[in-house]
Coordinates of C-alpha atoms in Angstrom, one line a residue:
M1 CA 46.5 -33.5 37.3
A2 CA 43.3 -35.1 35.6
I3 CA 43.0 -37.6 32.9
F4 CA 40.3 -37.7 30.2
D5 CA 39.3 -40.5 28.1
S6 CA 39.0 -40.3 24.4
S7 CA 35.4 -39.0 24.4
G8 CA 36.7 -36.1 26.6
R9 CA 35.2 -37.3 30.1
L10 CA 37.3 -37.1 33.2
T11 CA 38.5 -40.6 34.5
Q12 CA 41.1 -39.8 37.2
C13 CA 41.5 -36.6 39.1
S14 CA 44.1 -35.6 41.9
A15 CA 42.9 -33.8 45.1
E16 CA 45.2 -30.6 44.1
F17 CA 43.2 -30.4 40.6
A18 CA 39.7 -30.6 42.3
Q19 CA 40.9 -28.0 45.0
L20 CA 41.9 -25.5 42.3
L21 CA 38.4 -26.1 40.8
G22 CA 36.8 -25.6 44.3
E23 CA 35.2 -29.2 43.8
N24 CA 35.2 -32.7 45.2
P25 CA 37.3 -35.3 43.3
Q26 CA 34.5 -37.8 43.3
K27 CA 31.9 -35.3 42.1
L28 CA 34.3 -34.3 39.1
L29 CA 34.7 -38.1 37.9
G30 CA 32.7 -38.6 34.5
S31 CA 32.2 -34.9 33.9
A32 CA 32.8 -33.9 30.5
Y33 CA 35.6 -31.1 29.8
E34 CA 32.9 -28.6 28.7
E35 CA 31.1 -29.1 31.9
L36 CA 34.1 -27.9 34.0
P37 CA 34.7 -24.3 34.7
L38 CA 37.7 -24.2 32.2
S39 CA 36.1 -23.2 29.0
S40 CA 37.0 -20.0 27.6
G41 CA 33.4 -19.4 26.2
S42 CA 34.8 -19.1 22.8
A43 CA 33.8 -21.1 19.8
T44 CA 37.3 -22.7 19.6
L45 CA 37.5 -26.5 20.5
P46 CA 38.0 -27.2 24.1
L47 CA 41.6 -27.4 25.2
V48 CA 41.8 -31.1 26.0
R49 CA 40.2 -32.0 22.6
Q50 CA 42.6 -29.6 20.7
A51 CA 45.4 -31.7 22.3
Q52 CA 43.7 -35.1 21.4
E53 CA 42.9 -33.9 17.5
T54 CA 46.2 -32.1 16.9
G55 CA 48.6 -34.5 18.9
R56 CA 50.4 -31.5 20.2
A57 CA 50.2 -30.0 23.8
A58 CA 48.1 -26.9 24.3
S59 CA 47.8 -24.2 27.4
Q60 CA 45.6 -21.4 28.2
D61 CA 45.4 -18.8 31.0
L62 CA 42.0 -18.6 32.7
A63 CA 40.4 -17.1 35.7
V64 CA 38.2 -19.5 37.8
G65 CA 36.5 -17.4 40.2
E66 CA 39.3 -15.4 42.1
V67 CA 42.0 -17.9 41.0
H68 CA 44.2 -17.4 37.6
L69 CA 45.2 -20.7 36.4
R70 CA 47.6 -21.7 33.5
V71 CA 45.5 -24.9 31.9
S72 CA 47.9 -27.3 30.0
A73 CA 46.8 -30.1 27.9
Q74 CA 48.9 -33.0 26.2
P75 CA 47.9 -36.2 24.6
L76 CA 48.6 -39.5 25.9
Q77 CA 49.2 -42.5 23.8
A78 CA 46.5 -43.7 21.7
R79 CA 45.0 -47.2 21.8
E80 CA 44.4 -49.2 18.7
G81 CA 44.3 -46.0 16.6
G82 CA 41.7 -44.0 18.1
L83 CA 41.7 -40.7 19.8
P84 CA 44.4 -40.7 22.6
H85 CA 43.6 -39.9 26.3
G86 CA 44.3 -36.5 27.5
A87 CA 46.2 -35.2 30.8
V88 CA 45.4 -31.8 31.9
T89 CA 47.3 -30.0 34.5
L90 CA 46.5 -26.9 36.6
R91 CA 48.9 -24.2 37.9
A92 CA 47.9 -21.3 39.8
L93 CA 49.5 -18.2 38.8
E94 CA 51.1 -15.4 40.8
Q95 CA 49.1 -12.7 41.5
E96 CA 51.3 -10.2 39.6
Q97 CA 51.8 -12.4 36.8
A98 CA 47.9 -13.2 36.8
T99 CA 47.3 -9.2 36.9
R100 CA 49.6 -8.9 33.9
E101 CA 48.0 -11.6 32.0
R102 CA 44.4 -10.1 32.9
V103 CA 45.6 -6.4 31.7
R104 CA 47.0 -8.1 28.6
Q105 CA 43.7 -9.8 27.7
L106 CA 41.6 -6.7 28.7
E107 CA 43.8 -4.6 26.3
T108 CA 43.4 -7.1 23.5
E109 CA 39.7 -7.2 24.0
L110 CA 39.7 -3.3 24.1
A111 CA 41.7 -3.0 20.9
R112 CA 39.3 -5.3 19.2
L113 CA 36.3 -3.3 20.4
R114 CA 38.0 -0.3 19.4
S115 CA 38.7 -1.6 15.7
L116 CA 35.1 -2.6 15.7
F117 CA 33.8 0.8 16.7
E118 CA 36.2 2.6 14.3
N119 CA 35.3 0.5 11.2
L120 CA 31.7 0.2 11.4
P121 CA 29.5 2.7 9.5
L122 CA 27.6 3.5 12.7
I123 CA 28.0 6.3 15.2
F124 CA 29.5 5.2 18.6
W125 CA 30.2 7.0 21.6
I126 CA 31.2 6.8 25.2
V127 CA 30.4 9.0 27.9
R128 CA 31.4 9.3 31.5
P129 CA 29.0 9.0 34.6
D130 CA 28.6 12.6 34.8
G131 CA 27.5 13.0 31.1
T132 CA 30.8 14.4 29.8
P133 CA 31.6 12.9 26.3
D134 CA 34.8 10.8 26.5
Y135 CA 35.0 9.2 22.8
F136 CA 33.4 9.5 19.5
N137 CA 34.3 7.0 16.8
R138 CA 35.8 8.1 13.5
F139 CA 32.3 7.7 11.7
W140 CA 30.8 10.7 14.1
Y141 CA 33.5 13.0 12.6
T142 CA 33.2 11.7 9.0
F143 CA 29.5 12.2 9.2
T144 CA 29.1 15.5 11.0
G145 CA 32.4 17.0 9.4
R146 CA 33.7 18.0 12.8
S147 CA 37.2 17.5 13.7
P148 CA 38.5 15.9 17.2
G149 CA 39.4 19.4 18.2
Q150 CA 36.0 20.6 18.1
A151 CA 34.8 18.0 20.8
E152 CA 34.1 20.5 23.7
P153 CA 31.7 19.1 26.3
E154 CA 28.5 20.5 24.7
S155 CA 29.5 20.7 21.1
W156 CA 27.6 17.6 20.3
Q157 CA 24.4 19.5 20.9
Q158 CA 25.2 21.6 17.9
V159 CA 24.6 18.5 15.7
I160 CA 20.9 17.9 17.0
H161 CA 18.0 19.3 15.1
P162 CA 16.8 22.3 17.3
E163 CA 13.1 20.6 17.2
E164 CA 14.4 17.5 18.9
L165 CA 17.0 19.0 21.1
P166 CA 14.9 19.9 24.4
E167 CA 13.3 16.4 24.3
L168 CA 16.6 14.7 24.0
L169 CA 18.3 16.6 26.9
Q170 CA 15.3 16.1 29.1
R171 CA 15.5 12.4 28.5
W172 CA 19.3 12.2 28.7
S173 CA 19.3 14.1 32.1
R174 CA 16.6 11.6 33.5
C175 CA 18.8 8.7 32.3
L176 CA 21.9 10.2 34.1
T177 CA 19.9 10.3 37.2
T178 CA 17.9 7.1 37.0
G179 CA 20.5 5.1 35.2
E180 CA 17.9 3.6 32.9
P181 CA 18.7 2.9 29.1
Y182 CA 17.3 5.1 26.8
E183 CA 16.3 5.1 23.0
L184 CA 14.8 7.9 20.9
E185 CA 14.8 9.3 17.3
C186 CA 16.1 12.6 16.4
R187 CA 17.9 14.3 13.5
Y188 CA 21.6 14.9 12.9
R189 CA 23.0 17.6 10.8
R190 CA 25.3 15.8 8.1
H191 CA 28.5 17.6 7.1
D192 CA 26.6 19.0 4.0
G193 CA 23.9 20.4 6.0
A194 CA 21.4 17.9 5.5
W195 CA 19.3 16.8 8.4
I196 CA 19.5 12.9 8.7
W197 CA 17.0 10.9 10.9
H198 CA 18.9 8.4 13.4
R199 CA 17.7 6.1 16.0
I200 CA 19.7 6.7 19.4
R201 CA 20.2 3.9 21.9
G202 CA 22.4 4.1 25.3
F203 CA 23.0 2.0 28.1
P204 CA 25.2 2.1 31.2
V205 CA 28.1 0.2 31.7
R206 CA 28.3 -1.1 35.4
D207 CA 30.9 -2.7 37.8
S208 CA 30.2 -5.7 39.8
A209 CA 28.9 -3.3 42.5
G210 CA 26.1 -2.0 40.2
H211 CA 27.9 1.5 40.0
I212 CA 28.0 3.2 36.6
L213 CA 31.5 3.4 35.0
S214 CA 30.4 4.9 31.8
W215 CA 27.6 5.2 29.3
L216 CA 27.8 3.4 25.8
G217 CA 25.8 4.6 22.7
C218 CA 25.1 3.8 19.4
S219 CA 23.3 6.1 16.6
I220 CA 21.8 4.3 13.5
D221 CA 20.9 6.1 10.1
I222 CA 17.1 5.3 9.8
Q223 CA 16.6 8.0 7.0
E224 CA 15.8 5.6 4.2
S225 CA 13.6 3.4 6.6
R226 CA 11.8 6.7 8.0
T227 CA 11.4 8.1 4.5
A228 CA 9.8 4.6 3.2
V229 CA 7.7 4.6 6.4
E230 CA 6.4 8.4 5.6
R231 CA 6.0 7.6 1.8
A232 CA 3.8 4.2 2.8
E233 CA 1.9 6.5 5.1
E234 CA 1.3 9.0 2.8
E235 CA 0.4 6.5 0.3
R236 CA -1.9 4.7 2.7
R237 CA -3.7 8.1 3.3
K238 CA -4.1 8.9 -0.3
S239 CA -5.4 5.4 -0.8
E240 CA -8.0 6.0 1.9
Q241 CA -9.1 9.3 0.6
V242 CA -9.4 7.9 -3.0
R243 CA -11.4 4.8 -1.3
A244 CA -13.5 7.4 0.6
A245 CA -14.2 9.3 -2.8
L246 CA -14.8 6.1 -4.5
D247 CA -17.2 4.8 -1.8
T248 CA -19.1 8.3 -1.7
F249 CA -19.5 8.3 -5.5
F250 CA -20.4 4.8 -5.5
D251 CA -23.2 5.2 -3.3
A252 CA -24.3 8.5 -4.4
V253 CA -24.4 8.3 -8.2
P254 CA -28.0 7.9 -9.5
A255 CA -26.7 5.0 -11.9
G256 CA -26.7 1.3 -10.7
M257 CA -23.3 0.2 -10.2
A258 CA -21.9 -3.2 -9.1
L259 CA -18.8 -5.5 -8.9
F260 CA -18.6 -9.2 -9.5
D261 CA -16.2 -12.0 -8.7
D262 CA -14.9 -14.6 -11.3
Q263 CA -17.9 -16.6 -10.5
M264 CA -20.3 -13.7 -11.4
R265 CA -21.4 -13.3 -7.8
Y266 CA -22.2 -10.0 -6.3
L267 CA -19.4 -8.5 -4.4
R268 CA -20.6 -5.1 -3.8
I269 CA -23.8 -3.2 -5.4
N270 CA -24.8 0.4 -4.7
R271 CA -28.3 1.6 -3.3
S272 CA -29.5 2.8 -6.8
L273 CA -29.0 -0.9 -8.5
A274 CA -30.6 -2.5 -5.3
E275 CA -33.6 -0.4 -5.8
M276 CA -33.7 -1.1 -9.4
N277 CA -33.7 -4.8 -8.7
G278 CA -36.2 -4.4 -5.8
L279 CA -34.1 -5.9 -3.2
S280 CA -31.8 -4.8 -0.3
V281 CA -27.9 -4.6 -0.6
E282 CA -27.4 -7.5 1.7
G283 CA -29.8 -9.7 -0.3
H284 CA -27.5 -9.4 -3.5
I285 CA -23.9 -10.2 -1.8
G286 CA -23.0 -13.8 -2.6
R287 CA -25.7 -14.4 -5.2
T288 CA -25.6 -14.3 -9.1
P289 CA -27.8 -12.2 -11.2
R290 CA -29.6 -15.3 -12.9
E291 CA -30.5 -16.4 -9.2
L292 CA -32.2 -12.8 -8.6
L293 CA -33.4 -11.8 -11.9
P294 CA -34.1 -14.9 -14.0
E295 CA -36.4 -13.3 -16.5
L296 CA -33.9 -10.6 -18.3
D297 CA -33.3 -11.1 -22.1
P298 CA -30.7 -11.3 -23.1
H299 CA -29.4 -12.3 -19.7
P300 CA -26.7 -10.0 -18.1
E301 CA -24.9 -12.9 -16.5
D302 CA -24.1 -14.6 -19.8
L303 CA -22.6 -11.2 -21.4
F304 CA -20.9 -10.7 -17.8
R305 CA -19.1 -14.2 -18.7
K306 CA -18.2 -13.0 -22.1
V307 CA -16.4 -9.9 -20.8
F308 CA -14.4 -11.8 -18.1
T309 CA -13.5 -14.4 -20.7
T310 CA -12.5 -11.9 -23.5
G311 CA -11.4 -8.8 -21.5
E312 CA -13.5 -6.7 -23.8
T313 CA -15.8 -4.0 -22.6
V314 CA -19.6 -4.5 -23.9
T315 CA -22.5 -2.2 -23.7
F316 CA -25.8 -3.7 -24.2
E317 CA -29.8 -3.6 -23.5
S318 CA -31.7 -6.2 -21.5
T319 CA -35.3 -6.3 -21.3
G320 CA -37.7 -8.0 -18.4
K321 CA -39.2 -8.0 -15.2
S322 CA -37.4 -7.2 -12.0
Q323 CA -38.6 -7.8 -8.5
A324 CA -39.2 -3.8 -8.2
S325 CA -42.0 -3.8 -10.7
D326 CA -44.4 -6.3 -12.6
E327 CA -43.9 -3.9 -15.6
V328 CA -41.4 -4.7 -18.3
G329 CA -38.3 -2.5 -18.1
T330 CA -35.3 -1.8 -20.2
W331 CA -31.9 -1.4 -18.8
L332 CA -28.9 -0.2 -20.7
Q333 CA -25.5 -2.0 -19.2
C334 CA -21.8 -1.2 -19.9
T335 CA -19.9 -3.9 -18.5
A336 CA -15.8 -4.0 -18.2
P337 CA -13.3 -6.4 -16.7
V338 CA -11.5 -5.8 -13.3
R339 CA -7.9 -6.6 -13.6
A340 CA -5.1 -6.9 -10.9
S341 CA -1.9 -5.0 -11.0
G342 CA -0.4 -7.9 -12.7
G343 CA -3.1 -7.9 -15.6
H344 CA -5.1 -11.0 -14.6
R345 CA -8.6 -10.6 -14.2
L346 CA -10.5 -10.7 -11.0
G347 CA -13.9 -10.2 -12.0
V348 CA -16.3 -7.7 -13.8
A349 CA -17.8 -4.0 -13.0
T350 CA -21.1 -2.9 -14.6
V351 CA -22.8 0.4 -14.5
I352 CA -26.5 0.3 -15.4
L353 CA -29.1 2.7 -16.6
D354 CA -32.8 2.4 -16.2
I355 CA -34.0 3.4 -19.8
S356 CA -37.4 2.0 -19.3
H357 CA -39.2 5.6 -19.4
R358 CA -37.2 6.5 -22.3
K359 CA -38.2 3.5 -24.2
R360 CA -41.9 4.1 -23.3
A361 CA -41.3 7.8 -24.6
E362 CA -39.8 6.6 -27.9
A363 CA -42.6 4.2 -28.4
E364 CA -45.2 6.9 -27.7
R365 CA -43.5 9.2 -30.1
D366 CA -43.5 6.6 -32.8
R367 CA -47.1 6.0 -32.1
L368 CA -47.8 9.7 -32.5
I369 CA -45.7 10.2 -35.6
G370 CA -47.4 7.2 -37.2
A371 CA -50.8 8.9 -36.5
L372 CA -49.6 12.2 -37.7
E373 CA -48.6 10.6 -41.0
R374 CA -52.0 8.9 -41.6
S375 CA -53.8 12.2 -40.6
N376 CA -51.7 14.3 -43.3
R377 CA -52.3 11.4 -45.9
E378 CA -56.1 11.9 -45.2
L379 CA -55.9 15.6 -45.4
D380 CA -54.0 15.4 -48.6
Q381 CA -56.7 13.2 -50.0
F382 CA -59.7 15.6 -48.8
A383 CA -57.6 18.7 -50.3
Y384 CA -57.3 16.9 -53.6
V385 CA -60.9 16.1 -53.7
A386 CA -62.2 19.5 -52.4
S387 CA -60.0 21.2 -54.9
H388 CA -61.5 19.4 -58.0
D389 CA -64.8 19.7 -56.9
L390 CA -64.2 23.8 -56.3
K391 CA -62.5 24.3 -59.6
A392 CA -65.3 22.7 -61.7
P393 CA -68.1 25.4 -61.0
L394 CA -65.4 28.1 -60.9
R395 CA -64.4 27.2 -64.6
G396 CA -68.0 27.4 -65.4
I397 CA -68.3 31.1 -63.9
T398 CA -65.2 32.2 -65.6
N399 CA -66.4 30.8 -69.0
L400 CA -69.8 32.1 -68.9
T401 CA -68.5 35.6 -67.9
Q402 CA -66.2 35.7 -71.0
W403 CA -69.0 34.8 -73.3
I404 CA -71.4 37.3 -72.0
G405 CA -68.7 40.2 -72.4
D406 CA -67.9 38.9 -75.8
D407 CA -71.7 38.8 -76.9
L408 CA -72.6 42.3 -75.2
K409 CA -69.3 44.2 -75.6
D410 CA -71.4 46.6 -78.1
V411 CA -74.0 47.6 -75.6
M412 CA -72.3 47.5 -72.4
T413 CA -71.3 50.7 -70.6
E414 CA -67.9 51.3 -69.2
E415 CA -69.1 50.6 -65.6
T416 CA -70.5 47.5 -66.9
R417 CA -67.3 46.2 -68.5
Q418 CA -65.4 47.2 -65.6
Q419 CA -67.4 45.0 -63.4
M420 CA -67.0 42.1 -65.8
R421 CA -63.3 42.2 -65.5
L422 CA -63.5 42.5 -62.0
L423 CA -65.6 39.4 -61.8
I424 CA -63.1 37.6 -64.1
G425 CA -60.0 38.7 -61.9
R426 CA -61.6 37.5 -58.7
A427 CA -62.4 34.0 -60.4
H428 CA -58.7 33.7 -61.3
R429 CA -57.9 34.5 -57.7
M430 CA -60.1 32.0 -56.4
E431 CA -58.5 29.3 -58.7
A432 CA -55.1 30.3 -57.3
L433 CA -56.2 29.7 -53.9
I434 CA -57.6 26.4 -54.7
N435 CA -54.5 25.4 -56.6
G436 CA -52.2 26.1 -53.4
I437 CA -54.4 23.8 -51.5

């Protein structure tokens, strides 16, 4: 017998009590009940604590080493209303009784495990040391659509996908030889013919000497997680392809392109725009357009900030000098906000075309058109003056010819009259040509 105080510590101990525990009585004094080899390992209160708190006796059968004991605890009279002390007695059980009790405990544990195996939505199985199946739980038959009568030693192989079966058999054979646990993934054929991915785990159950008594295995349905991983991998692959295409386009396009953060600092710039600005790509990163190109008008950075604030796309022209040339250039820019998936703005993106040559060509065209218009006006003035100066003597010739014809018509021969008519006709033709000018 042993006495425990209200805090659960041993204060008195008989020699027989210590002997059954294989300890020295003096060594046990002051030990807590939980420190003695009398705990069942469960989450319930220690036996002596149960007796102290309920005020009723409690008992339990335990195996301490090779000895099977019946442990009994009962409360002693409490002092001043506190928890009572507890008295614990130990009695060795007869071997046959201990064996029966142990068998009962094992049967209880086995029934609990079988109930767990049968009701979880997982596939469990037990295999003998030689690899022969000994047990499949109910979910195996529900999932595969097979019946217990179809549980021939090799029938389980018909459920495994042909592509994974050779590797599975090879791994399983090696594990039977080495006794190593195994884990792999393969597809099971469901009762409706669909192939469902599972993760298989198996490990040996050994006795105290290390001999394998059986193999215990479990299969977990990982179809959804594997599909999600495959989908994510596919999305990642597509994303990389799109990114590579965009990177190629970004660097190869002959127009200038750049990305800016919310502070209008360069995040990325392609080679075309870097060459327009007369700086290296690296020389732009982290700096603002105003720092690098202060002479542009209107300045792009002001319009970039407007785009970021309003969220509207803006197209505009800027004129000024860049570090690539001392000549004044003109650039056409289209700038739009960059948005996150949630809609909030992260920065801006811009596409820039150098239209300096076009602007110079337009200016030259306008100059030539102006010069041509001046030439046309001068030509019109010259034609007017020339027409007036030419028509005056021509009218005199025409009138003189008509007068001569009228005065000498009676003496002129037919040939002379014909010549006079020809002269007047040619004078009219000449006047028509002058009017056409």
